[in-house]
């Protein structure tokens, strides 16, 4: 069983930055692909960013490329999402998720709210 706890959300003005963190309670953290998703009010949940087990490969939704950076620290069982140049359309609840491969995410956190004011 993997438990994921996100933190770092909040209210920020457009153009600002936030760093989201996700703590994982599992000894085999380094074997999981980690992803960030988000869900805006009235919209479906969407993929934001992903990082492979070693951290050597990352991938992003087109709308956040160049603004968001996903990273992980396997020694600390942590994954991060650095969000810069935030836009009002980035407003959403952000979730981290874990899966043995990138195809299926078996475990999800409870989410952290990000609100970007214009």
XYZ file of C-alpha atoms in Angstrom:
118
model
C 0.000 0.000 0.000
C 1.236 3.472 -0.881
C 0.029 6.596 0.860
C 0.601 9.941 -0.807
C 0.225 13.318 0.875
C 0.426 16.539 -1.117
C 1.262 19.959 0.288
C 2.300 23.398 -0.877
C -0.870 24.632 -2.529
C -2.279 28.075 -1.928
C -3.311 31.387 -3.403
C -0.874 33.177 -5.690
C -1.073 36.035 -8.144
C -0.655 35.449 -11.854
C 3.015 35.322 -12.740
C 3.934 33.936 -9.341
C 5.383 30.597 -8.301
C 4.480 27.696 -6.062
C 6.225 24.459 -5.209
C 4.066 21.441 -4.562
C 5.395 18.491 -2.599
C 4.182 14.925 -2.362
C 5.361 12.630 0.399
C 5.095 8.887 -0.175
C 4.969 6.340 2.615
C 6.421 3.286 0.946
C 9.842 1.680 1.146
C 9.959 0.929 -2.580
C 9.308 4.499 -3.697
C 12.097 4.370 -6.267
C 10.243 1.642 -8.187
C 7.231 3.857 -8.926
C 6.544 6.207 -11.790
C 5.207 9.420 -10.296
C 2.837 11.862 -11.929
C 1.014 15.064 -11.138
C -2.544 15.584 -12.295
C -4.973 18.434 -11.793
C -8.699 18.975 -11.840
C -10.262 22.375 -12.331
C -13.866 23.100 -11.306
C -16.283 21.605 -13.802
C -13.525 19.910 -15.761
C -12.102 16.426 -15.991
C -8.878 15.526 -14.280
C -5.892 15.991 -16.571
C -2.271 14.921 -16.646
C 0.280 17.613 -15.820
C 3.724 16.029 -15.502
C 5.420 12.674 -15.015
C 8.798 11.392 -13.920
C 10.314 7.954 -14.326
C 11.636 5.875 -11.446
C 15.238 7.113 -11.580
C 14.257 10.704 -12.313
C 16.208 10.641 -15.555
C 13.172 11.215 -17.773
C 10.368 13.721 -17.349
C 7.411 14.640 -19.504
C 4.773 17.347 -19.454
C 1.436 18.471 -20.755
C 2.047 21.014 -23.502
C 0.394 23.863 -21.621
C 2.893 23.682 -18.743
C 6.114 22.985 -20.659
C 8.750 25.557 -19.827
C 6.840 26.717 -16.728
C 6.546 23.607 -14.540
C 9.302 21.248 -13.441
C 8.764 17.836 -11.875
C 11.509 16.293 -9.767
C 11.912 13.579 -7.187
C 14.181 12.661 -4.298
C 14.153 8.902 -3.895
C 16.165 9.093 -0.679
C 13.390 11.152 0.908
C 10.415 9.506 -0.822
C 9.380 12.869 -2.228
C 8.209 14.216 -5.555
C 7.902 17.907 -6.332
C 6.244 20.171 -8.850
C 7.834 23.579 -9.236
C 5.327 25.878 -10.901
C 6.505 29.207 -12.305
C 4.781 31.899 -14.355
C 1.440 30.727 -13.049
C -1.704 31.630 -14.952
C -5.326 31.793 -13.785
C -6.027 28.723 -15.931
C -3.636 26.746 -13.716
C -6.197 27.022 -10.914
C -7.128 23.480 -9.883
C -6.765 20.803 -7.265
C -3.424 19.124 -7.878
C -2.934 15.430 -7.183
C 0.135 13.263 -7.134
C -0.130 9.662 -8.193
C 2.082 6.584 -8.192
C 2.156 3.528 -10.391
C 4.541 0.701 -11.246
C 4.462 1.865 -14.847
C 3.268 5.020 -16.520
C 0.190 3.273 -17.878
C -1.740 2.825 -14.644
C -1.583 4.977 -11.555
C -2.602 2.809 -8.651
C -2.277 5.268 -5.800
C -3.483 8.832 -5.401
C -3.127 11.575 -2.857
C -5.948 13.675 -1.495
C -5.013 16.755 -3.490
C -3.870 20.288 -2.755
C -5.678 23.396 -3.972
C -3.910 25.945 -6.164
C -5.646 29.232 -6.915
C -4.087 31.735 -9.271
C -5.644 35.180 -9.204
C -5.503 37.535 -12.165
